[in-house]
Every structure is written in structure tokens, then in C-alpha cells.
Tab-separated table of C-alpha atoms in Angstrom:
chain	number	residue	atom	x	y	z
A	254	MET	CA	-20.202	1.797	-36.886
A	255	SER	CA	-16.571	2.653	-37.507
A	256	ASN	CA	-15.070	1.719	-40.853
A	257	LYS	CA	-11.506	2.481	-39.783
A	258	LYS	CA	-8.912	0.079	-41.091
A	259	PRO	CA	-7.267	-2.086	-38.440
A	260	TYR	CA	-3.553	-1.783	-37.863
A	261	ARG	CA	-1.628	-4.836	-38.956
A	262	SER	CA	2.028	-5.740	-39.097
A	263	SER	CA	3.182	-9.044	-40.544
A	264	SER	CA	6.549	-8.940	-38.774
A	265	ASN	CA	4.973	-8.234	-35.393
A	266	ALA	CA	2.302	-10.838	-36.060
A	267	ARG	CA	5.001	-13.424	-36.739
A	268	GLN	CA	6.737	-12.459	-33.499
A	269	ARG	CA	3.483	-12.810	-31.547
A	270	ASN	CA	2.852	-16.187	-33.167
A	271	LEU	CA	6.290	-17.350	-32.048
A	272	GLU	CA	5.627	-16.140	-28.504
A	273	VAL	CA	2.222	-17.829	-28.419
A	274	LYS	CA	3.726	-21.033	-29.787
A	275	GLY	CA	6.457	-20.999	-27.123
A	276	THR	CA	3.919	-20.420	-24.363
A	277	ALA	CA	1.713	-23.224	-25.689
A	278	GLN	CA	4.662	-25.628	-25.714
A	279	ALA	CA	5.598	-24.694	-22.142
A	280	LEU	CA	2.004	-25.232	-21.042
A	281	LYS	CA	1.836	-28.596	-22.807
A	282	LYS	CA	5.032	-29.758	-21.083
A	283	ALA	CA	3.750	-28.585	-17.696
A	284	LYS	CA	0.517	-30.559	-18.154
A	285	GLU	CA	2.424	-33.655	-19.233
A	286	ARG	CA	4.645	-33.389	-16.169
A	287	THR	CA	1.668	-33.406	-13.784
A	288	VAL	CA	0.292	-36.493	-15.533
A	289	GLN	CA	3.635	-38.258	-15.260
A	290	GLN	CA	4.359	-37.040	-11.714
A	291	PRO	CA	1.022	-36.360	-9.967
A	292	ALA	CA	2.680	-36.240	-6.545
A	293	ASN	CA	5.273	-33.655	-7.615
A	294	LEU	CA	4.604	-30.341	-5.851
A	295	ALA	CA	6.819	-28.348	-8.221
A	296	ALA	CA	4.987	-29.738	-11.254
A	297	TRP	CA	1.618	-28.434	-10.083
A	298	LYS	CA	3.086	-25.041	-9.211
A	299	GLN	CA	4.665	-24.824	-12.654
A	300	LEU	CA	1.354	-25.729	-14.287
A	301	GLY	CA	-0.403	-23.026	-12.302
A	302	ALA	CA	2.179	-20.458	-13.372
A	303	GLU	CA	1.958	-21.463	-17.054
A	304	LEU	CA	-1.847	-21.382	-17.042
A	305	SER	CA	-1.785	-17.876	-15.591
A	306	GLU	CA	0.488	-16.747	-18.424
A	307	VAL	CA	-2.265	-17.521	-20.942
A	308	GLY	CA	-4.984	-15.936	-18.810
A	309	GLN	CA	-6.552	-19.204	-17.608
A	310	PHE	CA	-6.742	-18.027	-14.021
A	311	ASP	CA	-9.462	-20.394	-12.790
A	312	GLU	CA	-7.590	-23.399	-14.165
A	313	ALA	CA	-4.349	-22.060	-12.679
A	314	LEU	CA	-5.900	-21.845	-9.219
A	315	ILE	CA	-7.263	-25.390	-9.562
A	316	ALA	CA	-3.723	-26.591	-10.300
A	317	LEU	CA	-2.449	-24.749	-7.232
A	318	GLU	CA	-5.160	-26.367	-5.106
A	319	ARG	CA	-3.662	-29.688	-6.170
A	320	ALA	CA	-0.296	-28.371	-4.995
A	321	SER	CA	-1.796	-27.358	-1.639
A	322	ALA	CA	-3.344	-30.808	-1.279
A	323	LEU	CA	0.178	-32.231	-1.485
A	324	VAL	CA	1.786	-29.688	0.884
A	325	SER	CA	-0.619	-27.405	2.736
A	326	ASP	CA	1.986	-25.082	4.222
A	327	ASP	CA	4.111	-24.232	1.186
A	328	ALA	CA	4.734	-20.478	1.107
A	329	GLU	CA	5.519	-20.412	-2.609
A	330	THR	CA	2.182	-22.044	-3.473
A	331	LEU	CA	0.343	-19.488	-1.357
A	332	ALA	CA	2.256	-16.626	-2.970
A	333	LEU	CA	1.429	-17.965	-6.431
A	334	LYS	CA	-2.222	-18.183	-5.435
A	335	GLY	CA	-2.005	-14.571	-4.313
A	336	ARG	CA	-0.444	-13.332	-7.535
A	337	ILE	CA	-2.895	-15.204	-9.764
A	338	THR	CA	-5.926	-14.261	-7.658
A	339	HIS	CA	-4.864	-10.635	-8.043
A	340	GLN	CA	-4.557	-11.108	-11.799
A	341	ALA	CA	-8.062	-12.580	-11.779
A	342	GLY	CA	-9.370	-9.358	-10.255
A	343	ASN	CA	-9.705	-10.190	-6.551
A	344	PRO	CA	-7.018	-8.184	-4.722
A	345	GLU	CA	-8.478	-8.685	-1.236
A	346	GLN	CA	-8.386	-12.480	-1.480
A	347	ALA	CA	-4.935	-12.184	-3.042
A	348	LEU	CA	-3.720	-10.319	0.031
A	349	ILE	CA	-5.059	-13.082	2.282
A	350	PHE	CA	-3.020	-15.698	0.407
A	351	LEU	CA	0.093	-13.523	0.412
A	352	HIS	CA	-0.135	-12.675	4.106
A	353	ASP	CA	-0.497	-16.398	4.819
A	354	ALA	CA	2.688	-16.929	2.801
A	355	ILE	CA	4.730	-14.454	4.852
A	356	LYS	CA	3.350	-15.898	8.095
A	357	LEU	CA	5.030	-19.135	7.043
A	358	ASN	CA	8.141	-17.356	5.792
A	359	PRO	CA	8.540	-13.677	6.776
A	360	ASN	CA	11.738	-13.547	4.714
A	361	TYR	CA	9.960	-14.481	1.480
A	362	ALA	CA	10.904	-11.338	-0.426
A	363	LYS	CA	8.711	-11.965	-3.490
A	364	ALA	CA	5.601	-12.276	-1.334
A	365	GLN	CA	6.499	-9.147	0.649
A	366	HIS	CA	7.034	-7.317	-2.632
A	367	TYR	CA	3.749	-8.406	-4.154
A	368	ILE	CA	1.834	-7.399	-1.025
A	369	GLY	CA	3.424	-3.969	-1.310
A	370	TYR	CA	2.551	-3.805	-4.990
A	371	ILE	CA	-1.132	-4.628	-4.414
A	372	TYR	CA	-1.376	-2.070	-1.624
A	373	TYR	CA	0.222	0.433	-4.007
A	374	THR	CA	-2.475	-0.206	-6.626
A	375	GLN	CA	-5.085	0.384	-3.912
A	376	ALA	CA	-3.502	3.731	-2.958
A	377	ARG	CA	-2.775	2.311	0.519
A	378	PHE	CA	0.688	3.802	0.417
A	379	ASN	CA	1.695	3.500	4.085
A	380	GLU	CA	1.040	-0.246	4.046
A	381	ALA	CA	2.654	-0.564	0.624
A	382	LEU	CA	5.788	1.167	1.855
A	383	GLN	CA	6.124	-1.147	4.856
A	384	HIS	CA	6.236	-4.269	2.677
A	385	ALA	CA	8.244	-2.716	-0.159
A	386	GLU	CA	10.945	-1.717	2.329
A	387	ILE	CA	11.052	-5.227	3.813
A	388	ALA	CA	11.392	-6.742	0.335
A	389	CYS	CA	14.298	-4.438	-0.538
A	390	GLU	CA	16.007	-5.131	2.776
A	391	LEU	CA	15.823	-8.854	1.995
A	392	VAL	CA	16.933	-8.482	-1.637
A	393	PRO	CA	18.646	-5.080	-1.977
A	394	ASP	CA	19.515	-5.354	-5.666
A	395	ASP	CA	16.227	-6.566	-7.149
A	396	VAL	CA	15.238	-4.046	-9.829
A	397	ASP	CA	11.491	-4.765	-9.719
A	398	MET	CA	11.426	-4.366	-5.953
A	399	LEU	CA	13.401	-1.125	-6.153
A	400	ASN	CA	10.915	0.219	-8.684
A	401	THR	CA	7.962	-0.600	-6.443
A	402	LEU	CA	9.777	0.997	-3.515
A	403	GLY	CA	10.594	4.114	-5.548
A	404	ASN	CA	7.043	4.480	-6.829
A	405	THR	CA	5.617	4.075	-3.334
A	406	LEU	CA	8.056	6.556	-1.801
A	407	MET	CA	7.027	9.085	-4.437
A	408	GLN	CA	3.369	8.699	-3.460
A	409	ALA	CA	4.423	9.160	0.167
A	410	PHE	CA	6.120	12.450	-0.883
A	411	GLU	CA	9.561	11.113	0.061
A	412	TYR	CA	11.052	12.311	-3.195
A	413	ASN	CA	14.749	12.094	-2.332
A	414	ARG	CA	14.455	8.493	-1.186
A	415	ALA	CA	12.337	7.688	-4.227
A	416	LYS	CA	14.982	9.166	-6.512
A	417	ASP	CA	17.723	7.192	-4.743
A	418	ALA	CA	15.848	3.891	-5.148
A	419	LEU	CA	15.092	4.465	-8.824
A	420	GLU	CA	18.579	5.715	-9.666
A	421	LYS	CA	19.953	2.557	-8.073
A	422	ALA	CA	17.558	0.463	-10.165
A	423	ALA	CA	18.693	2.288	-13.309
A	424	ARG	CA	22.352	1.684	-12.445
A	425	LEU	CA	21.748	-2.015	-11.810
A	426	ALA	CA	19.783	-2.499	-15.038
A	427	PRO	CA	20.328	0.431	-17.413
A	428	LYS	CA	18.380	-1.406	-20.124
A	429	ASN	CA	15.263	-1.615	-17.940
A	430	TYR	CA	13.127	1.204	-19.303
A	431	LEU	CA	10.720	1.173	-16.335
A	432	SER	CA	13.380	2.501	-13.969
A	433	TRP	CA	14.043	5.484	-16.240
A	434	ASN	CA	10.332	6.044	-16.749
A	435	ASN	CA	9.609	5.990	-13.014
A	436	LEU	CA	12.556	8.288	-12.371
A	437	GLY	CA	10.969	10.718	-14.817
A	438	ASN	CA	7.788	10.602	-12.739
A	439	VAL	CA	9.738	11.648	-9.637
A	440	TYR	CA	11.423	14.557	-11.412
A	441	ASN	CA	8.044	15.728	-12.696
A	442	ALA	CA	6.580	15.475	-9.190
A	443	ILE	CA	9.239	17.850	-7.831
A	444	GLY	CA	8.764	20.244	-10.748
A	445	ASP	CA	11.960	19.517	-12.684
A	446	LEU	CA	10.267	18.973	-16.039
A	447	ASP	CA	13.508	19.093	-18.018
A	448	LYS	CA	14.995	16.253	-15.967
A	449	GLY	CA	11.685	14.438	-16.261
A	450	LEU	CA	11.780	14.679	-20.049
A	451	GLU	CA	15.424	13.581	-20.070
A	452	SER	CA	14.515	10.437	-18.121
A	453	TYR	CA	11.489	9.661	-20.308
A	454	TRP	CA	13.533	10.052	-23.500
A	455	GLN	CA	16.135	7.690	-22.034
A	456	ALA	CA	13.372	5.176	-21.285
A	457	HIS	CA	12.195	5.544	-24.884
A	458	ARG	CA	15.718	5.011	-26.234
A	459	VAL	CA	16.162	1.908	-24.089
A	460	ASN	CA	12.860	0.405	-25.249
A	461	PRO	CA	11.415	2.155	-28.320
A	462	GLN	CA	8.552	-0.388	-28.412
A	463	ALA	CA	7.181	0.615	-24.984
A	464	PRO	CA	4.420	3.224	-25.383
A	465	GLY	CA	4.345	4.418	-21.758
A	466	PRO	CA	7.404	6.699	-21.771
A	467	PHE	CA	6.284	8.394	-24.982
A	468	SER	CA	2.843	9.034	-23.480
A	469	ASN	CA	4.608	10.575	-20.475
A	470	ILE	CA	6.625	12.792	-22.801
A	471	ILE	CA	3.357	14.012	-24.353
A	472	THR	CA	1.872	14.758	-20.924
A	473	THR	CA	5.029	16.543	-19.738
A	474	TYR	CA	5.049	18.715	-22.858
A	475	HIS	CA	1.582	19.860	-21.834
A	476	TYR	CA	2.901	21.131	-18.492
A	477	HIS	CA	6.194	22.525	-19.817
A	478	PRO	CA	6.022	26.327	-20.200
A	479	GLU	CA	8.297	26.321	-23.257
A	480	LYS	CA	6.361	23.755	-25.313
A	481	THR	CA	3.654	24.805	-27.757
A	482	GLY	CA	0.286	23.348	-28.646
A	483	LYS	CA	1.566	22.552	-32.130
A	484	GLU	CA	4.436	20.538	-30.634
A	485	ILE	CA	2.023	18.583	-28.448
A	486	THR	CA	-0.242	17.886	-31.430
A	487	ALA	CA	2.709	16.629	-33.467
A	488	LEU	CA	3.813	14.309	-30.648
A	489	CYS	CA	0.293	12.930	-30.194
A	490	LYS	CA	0.053	12.107	-33.885
A	491	LYS	CA	3.532	10.587	-33.844
A	492	TRP	CA	2.499	8.213	-31.021
A	493	GLU	CA	0.175	6.322	-33.350
A	494	SER	CA	2.761	5.855	-36.094
A	495	LYS	CA	5.322	4.675	-33.547
A	496	PHE	CA	3.309	2.121	-31.605
A	497	LEU	CA	0.323	0.885	-33.555
A	498	SER	CA	2.073	-1.106	-36.264
A	499	SER	CA	1.721	-4.157	-34.005
A	500	VAL	CA	-1.922	-3.558	-33.063
A	501	THR	CA	-4.765	-5.383	-34.781
A	502	ALA	CA	-8.389	-4.303	-34.474
A	503	LEU	CA	-10.562	-6.955	-32.866
A	504	PRO	CA	-13.587	-8.410	-34.704
A	505	LEU	CA	-16.910	-7.106	-33.399
A	506	SER	CA	-20.382	-8.627	-33.502
A	507	ASN	CA	-22.528	-5.901	-31.925
A	508	LEU	CA	-26.159	-5.979	-33.053
A	509	ASN	CA	-27.334	-2.719	-34.612
A	510	ASP	CA	-30.658	-2.708	-32.757
A	511	PRO	CA	-32.074	0.787	-32.098
A	512	GLN	CA	-34.404	-0.608	-29.411
A	513	LYS	CA	-31.761	-2.239	-27.266
A	514	ARG	CA	-30.309	-0.846	-24.063
A	515	LEU	CA	-26.973	0.736	-24.938
A	516	ARG	CA	-23.873	-0.598	-23.236
A	517	VAL	CA	-21.439	2.215	-22.525
A	518	GLY	CA	-17.957	1.316	-21.300
A	519	LEU	CA	-15.742	3.736	-19.384
A	520	ILE	CA	-12.035	3.101	-18.834
A	521	SER	CA	-9.814	5.082	-16.450
A	522	ASP	CA	-7.732	5.025	-13.287
A	523	GLY	CA	-9.695	8.010	-11.985
A	524	PHE	CA	-12.894	6.436	-10.660
A	525	ARG	CA	-12.201	7.961	-7.233
A	526	GLY	CA	-11.439	11.322	-5.593
A	527	HIS	CA	-9.564	12.352	-8.724
A	528	PRO	CA	-10.304	14.992	-11.385
A	529	VAL	CA	-11.959	12.320	-13.547
A	530	GLY	CA	-14.209	11.071	-10.759
A	531	ARG	CA	-15.151	14.595	-9.745
A	532	MET	CA	-15.986	15.603	-13.329
A	533	ILE	CA	-18.174	12.640	-14.365
A	534	THR	CA	-19.983	11.321	-11.278
A	535	SER	CA	-22.858	13.792	-11.092
A	536	ALA	CA	-23.560	13.509	-14.827
A	537	LEU	CA	-23.646	9.706	-14.789
A	538	GLU	CA	-25.948	9.675	-11.762
A	539	HIS	CA	-28.572	11.516	-13.837
A	540	VAL	CA	-28.576	9.076	-16.769
A	541	SER	CA	-31.562	6.755	-17.136
A	542	LYS	CA	-30.544	3.196	-16.275
A	543	SER	CA	-33.407	1.905	-18.399
A	544	GLN	CA	-31.715	3.252	-21.517
A	545	ILE	CA	-27.994	2.955	-20.790
A	546	ALA	CA	-25.935	0.360	-18.915
A	547	PHE	CA	-22.548	1.564	-17.686
A	548	TYR	CA	-19.607	-0.846	-17.662
A	549	PHE	CA	-16.616	0.450	-15.692
A	550	TYR	CA	-13.071	-0.758	-16.381
A	551	SER	CA	-10.860	0.572	-13.597
A	552	THR	CA	-7.124	0.485	-14.181
A	553	ASN	CA	-6.365	0.547	-10.462
A	554	ASN	CA	-7.825	-0.837	-7.239
A	555	ALA	CA	-8.205	2.427	-5.306
A	556	SER	CA	-11.580	3.044	-3.682
A	557	ASP	CA	-13.257	5.908	-1.837
A	558	GLY	CA	-16.595	7.709	-1.629
A	559	ILE	CA	-16.568	8.710	-5.299
A	560	THR	CA	-15.860	5.087	-6.220
A	561	GLU	CA	-18.914	3.948	-4.278
A	562	ARG	CA	-21.118	6.528	-5.999
A	563	LEU	CA	-19.928	5.355	-9.407
A	564	LYS	CA	-20.417	1.708	-8.463
A	565	SER	CA	-24.031	2.529	-7.609
A	566	VAL	CA	-24.700	3.436	-11.263
A	567	ALA	CA	-22.644	0.581	-12.709
A	568	GLU	CA	-24.133	-2.391	-14.486
A	569	GLN	CA	-20.708	-4.019	-14.177
A	570	TRP	CA	-17.512	-2.993	-12.390
A	571	MET	CA	-14.193	-4.603	-13.163
A	572	SER	CA	-10.624	-3.884	-12.142
A	573	VAL	CA	-8.446	-4.473	-15.200
A	574	GLN	CA	-5.277	-3.252	-13.497
A	575	PRO	CA	-3.422	-6.608	-13.612
A	576	LEU	CA	-4.569	-7.501	-17.142
A	577	LYS	CA	-2.590	-7.115	-20.347
A	578	ASP	CA	-3.873	-4.716	-23.009
A	579	GLN	CA	-5.006	-7.558	-25.256
A	580	GLN	CA	-6.987	-9.077	-22.368
A	581	VAL	CA	-8.583	-5.721	-21.567
A	582	ALA	CA	-9.650	-5.234	-25.181
A	583	GLU	CA	-11.029	-8.772	-25.397
A	584	GLN	CA	-13.010	-8.240	-22.181
A	585	ILE	CA	-14.599	-5.108	-23.660
A	586	VAL	CA	-15.498	-7.022	-26.833
A	587	ASN	CA	-16.936	-9.920	-24.814
A	588	ASP	CA	-19.061	-7.479	-22.805
A	589	GLY	CA	-20.630	-6.250	-26.048
A	590	ILE	CA	-19.837	-2.592	-25.438
A	591	ASP	CA	-21.519	-0.259	-27.936
A	592	ILE	CA	-19.721	2.964	-26.996
A	593	LEU	CA	-16.353	3.033	-25.228
A	594	ILE	CA	-15.379	6.260	-23.460
A	595	ASP	CA	-11.696	6.776	-22.721
A	596	LEU	CA	-11.078	8.763	-19.528
A	597	ALA	CA	-7.289	8.658	-19.345
A	598	GLY	CA	-5.791	9.815	-22.640
A	599	HIS	CA	-2.015	9.548	-22.357
A	600	ASN	CA	-2.067	10.147	-18.591
A	601	ALA	CA	-1.209	7.718	-15.792
A	602	GLY	CA	-3.130	4.459	-15.799
A	603	ASN	CA	-4.050	4.738	-19.463
A	604	ARG	CA	-4.861	1.766	-21.691
A	605	VAL	CA	-4.241	3.491	-25.006
A	606	LEU	CA	-3.104	0.254	-26.650
A	607	ALA	CA	-6.291	-1.547	-25.640
A	608	VAL	CA	-8.419	1.324	-26.943
A	609	SER	CA	-6.403	1.272	-30.178
A	610	MET	CA	-7.570	-2.300	-30.775
A	611	GLN	CA	-11.026	-0.782	-31.408
A	612	PRO	CA	-12.941	-3.058	-29.013
A	613	ALA	CA	-16.160	-1.050	-29.472
A	614	PRO	CA	-17.979	0.165	-32.605
A	615	VAL	CA	-17.923	3.787	-31.402
A	616	GLN	CA	-15.113	5.214	-29.273
A	617	VAL	CA	-15.125	8.591	-27.555
A	618	LYS	CA	-12.624	10.707	-25.621
A	619	TRP	CA	-13.999	12.633	-22.662
A	620	VAL	CA	-12.233	13.997	-19.541
A	621	GLY	CA	-8.953	12.606	-18.191
A	622	GLY	CA	-5.714	13.524	-19.922
A	623	LEU	CA	-7.746	15.773	-22.210
A	624	ILE	CA	-4.794	17.953	-23.139
A	625	ASN	CA	-4.973	17.803	-26.937
A	626	THR	CA	-5.937	15.298	-29.586
A	627	THR	CA	-5.196	11.734	-28.521
A	628	GLY	CA	-3.681	11.215	-31.961
A	629	LEU	CA	-5.601	7.936	-32.237
A	630	SER	CA	-7.673	7.321	-35.350
A	631	ALA	CA	-9.371	4.545	-33.341
A	632	ILE	CA	-11.185	7.260	-31.364
A	633	ASP	CA	-14.116	8.723	-33.281
A	634	TYR	CA	-15.217	11.680	-31.177
A	635	LEU	CA	-13.838	14.041	-28.532
A	636	ILE	CA	-16.217	15.797	-26.120
A	637	SER	CA	-15.242	19.382	-25.363
A	638	ASP	CA	-16.630	22.932	-25.478
A	639	SER	CA	-16.004	26.162	-27.389
A	640	ILE	CA	-13.560	27.446	-24.759
A	641	GLU	CA	-11.057	24.579	-24.729
A	642	THR	CA	-11.501	23.902	-28.438
A	643	PRO	CA	-12.317	27.142	-30.301
A	644	GLU	CA	-13.762	26.933	-33.796
A	645	ASN	CA	-10.404	27.197	-35.562
A	646	VAL	CA	-8.668	24.132	-34.042
A	647	ASP	CA	-10.575	21.242	-35.632
A	648	GLU	CA	-7.770	20.418	-38.044
A	649	ASP	CA	-5.431	19.770	-35.107
A	650	TYR	CA	-7.648	16.915	-33.877
A	651	VAL	CA	-7.790	13.398	-35.243
A	652	GLU	CA	-11.188	12.997	-33.564
A	653	LYS	CA	-14.411	14.766	-34.583
A	654	LEU	CA	-15.039	17.434	-31.944
A	655	ILE	CA	-18.356	17.510	-30.092
A	656	ARG	CA	-18.648	20.934	-28.473
A	657	LEU	CA	-21.186	21.044	-25.659
A	658	PRO	CA	-22.875	24.455	-25.351
A	659	ASP	CA	-21.646	25.613	-21.928
A	660	ASP	CA	-19.267	23.101	-20.382
A	661	TYR	CA	-18.546	19.401	-20.768
A	662	ILE	CA	-18.310	18.392	-17.091
A	663	CYS	CA	-20.474	18.371	-13.958
A	664	TYR	CA	-18.026	19.002	-11.132
A	665	VAL	CA	-18.395	17.439	-7.676
A	666	PRO	CA	-16.391	19.418	-5.064
A	667	PRO	CA	-14.517	17.449	-2.395
A	668	ASN	CA	-16.199	17.228	0.990
A	669	GLY	CA	-14.692	19.289	3.780
A	670	TYR	CA	-12.682	21.587	1.514
A	671	GLU	CA	-15.181	24.449	1.488
A	672	PRO	CA	-13.901	27.336	3.653
A	673	ASN	CA	-16.064	28.643	6.462
A	674	VAL	CA	-17.474	31.995	5.397
A	675	GLY	CA	-17.509	34.653	8.100
A	676	VAL	CA	-18.513	38.292	8.315
A	677	LEU	CA	-16.948	40.550	5.672
A	678	PRO	CA	-13.976	42.264	7.395
A	679	ALA	CA	-14.822	45.589	5.732
A	680	ILE	CA	-18.191	45.641	7.490
A	681	ARG	CA	-16.588	44.925	10.831
A	682	ASN	CA	-13.653	47.332	10.373
A	683	GLY	CA	-15.289	50.104	8.427
A	684	TYR	CA	-12.579	50.003	5.769
A	685	ILE	CA	-11.231	47.651	3.073
A	686	THR	CA	-8.078	45.663	3.831
A	687	ALA	CA	-5.854	44.712	0.865
A	688	ARG	CA	-2.950	42.287	0.999
A	689	LEU	CA	-0.285	41.426	-1.555
A	690	PHE	CA	1.323	37.972	-1.809
């Protein structure tokens, strides 16, 4: 079991206490209002919203059922049900509520936007784009909607339009770090790594407390031809000192029983036709279920054939995409995970903050954003081989390196990508044909 000291910060703890206290007061007032005004539709909607803020999703939906009992065809109630149902981990039911909302009011921009956002998390980009565009037509200057539109356009390879949407968002709200961060993603996608870094650094300057842009800087350094391994290592180690002063390790109560079935958690956004999915699926399929139970924590809602194969070996599958880092970490603790394997690193969809809360006694880095050390002392081991991590690099890693003898992945090639192999042209022609590109 890890003996690492938890990160604590009294100033940040005081700030969190103030935030919790304010939320508790708002929730108390909302409850009192429904008692005083049980026939007030707005009161029940407010209670549902406040309950969702503290993660009480079931109670929130009960409150919204009371609202629906008062007015069955209220689009805002249906949209709230959709948002909270999505937060509770049921995106398909959430979409039903939200589509019902826009049937009642097609011009309800927030509902159109949230439909687009859920489709985006499911990698259903054509459908996401349809609703994101409608939302922005209805409310052209909404920064959140512009960000969803820009992100979706990028996934649809419409980079110029994506850049336009995100630049507009940045102009409207220059202090909104997400716009700058997403703009950096677009520049990286078109290969302009310098502009990408410029945008990420601006996002970091705007909000130095947000870890995402700094993780993107680390990842971009990895792809930048002028950056060195030493620079990447230094940035990775700097990440921890910058962002973990506010993180507290969670208390654990795992039983140290050598006879029990191990619970192994895996967290990533790559449980699909993605490098992560293709590198882990075959290996996990050959693990004895009688000895190890796999708990998957997916940071998105995308699904394909690889997803189904991974679900077939899962003891439990959960989408944590809408959850906050604290909620993700608490879920892992509640599930009694013995070994947590991070499969994202600092890459897209990561939950580095949740992992930093040390929700499992042993934490391991495997594939997925495996570009260097994570820089996290909360991670005990890093699985690699002697090619990617030669014998002389151990001091550059915060984690203890586990070098597998030949390779550390079992690759699954994508179906339909294998070329058809024909007769060797040299046999047919009687001579060798060479071509230069």
C-alpha cells in the first residue's frame, strides 16, 4: 500500500469549505421554498438544479417529477431532466428528455446546445453539429455554445469554421480559458504547433488554476520537433507543483486479503477504436475473470466494436464523463479498487486530478499519453519496455519503471484496413520496379 503523503492546502481547503457552505445554503433555501410553495413550478425546478450541484441526481430527478406533475409540458423541466440524467450517466435517456423539450420549443437554445454536446461526447459528430449550429443561430454570442460548435467542427475536419467560432468566443470572453484552450486544439490539428502552444499558454495565463491547458502544453511539447525530452520531463514535474496544492488524498479502507479477487480499475477516454483500445483489448481478454475483476471508468460516451469487446470483460462499466474529478475519485474509492491503471496521462479526456487524489492503494500508468513520466507522485509504477525506456532513464521518471521483456502492448489491428496482397510485380514483369516519393 502506498505511503505517499496526501497533498493539502489550508487556503484552498478554506475556499472549498466556503463553496460547500454556499451550496448547502442554496439547497436549504430551495427545499424551504418547495415546502412553503408546493404548487410553485419554479421552486421544484430550482430544487432539482441545486440537488444536481451536490451530486444528488436521483433526488434531483424526483424533484423534477414533482415539477412535471404540476406542468407536464414545460420544456425547461424536460431540459433539466435531460441534463441531470446525463450527469447521472444515462446519455440515451437524457437525449429522450431533451428531444421532447425541443419538440415543445424548437427555439430552446440551451436544449439544442445540450443535445449537441451529448452527441459530441458520443463521437456522433454529424448529429452534434446539426444541433450546435441551431443553438448558435438562436443565440449567436453565447460563449459555451460557440465552444461546443468549434469543438464539433474540428472533429468534422472543418478547421477554418472551427477556428472562426473559437476566435469569436475568445473575443467575446477573453477571460474564458476554455476558448483559448480549444483554439489551441484546432491549431494543433492543422499542424501549427507554435500557434497551438501560444493559445495554450494564453489559456494558462487566463486561468492558472486550470490544469487542462498545461497538460496540453506537455502533450504538444512531445510532438514539437524543437522540444527535448528533458524539457518535457521538466514540464511534467512542474505540473504537480502547480496544480496539486489543492488536492487531498482520499481515505481508503481496502482489505489486504491475499485470497480476494483483485479489483482493477482502468480510466481513459480510449475504450474504443483508439490507440488505447487497440493496445489493451487483446491482453485484457486473456486475463482470468476468477482472479481479477475489471472496473472501467470511461471519460466519454463513444462506443464501437472495441468498446463492446471491453465491456464483455468488464465487471462494471461506468461513464464518468459528466462527473467532477472529486466525484470520479470518490466513485473509485467506493468501488473498492485495489489497483488503478491510468490510460490517458496528460492527453485528451484525462482525469489526472482524480488520479492525484490517490483513490486506490496502488496506481499504475500504462498506455495512453505515455510520452514521458506523468510527473505524479500519486502514480507508483509505469509499464514500459527496454526500447521506450532504456536502462539509463530511470531518474527522469517519478514512477518506478516496470520493463516488460519484449513489448508492453498486444495490438489489435482495425478491421478492413489490411491491404489485399496480390502477386509480386517482379514475378509478373521479370524485373524489379522501384519508385521514389
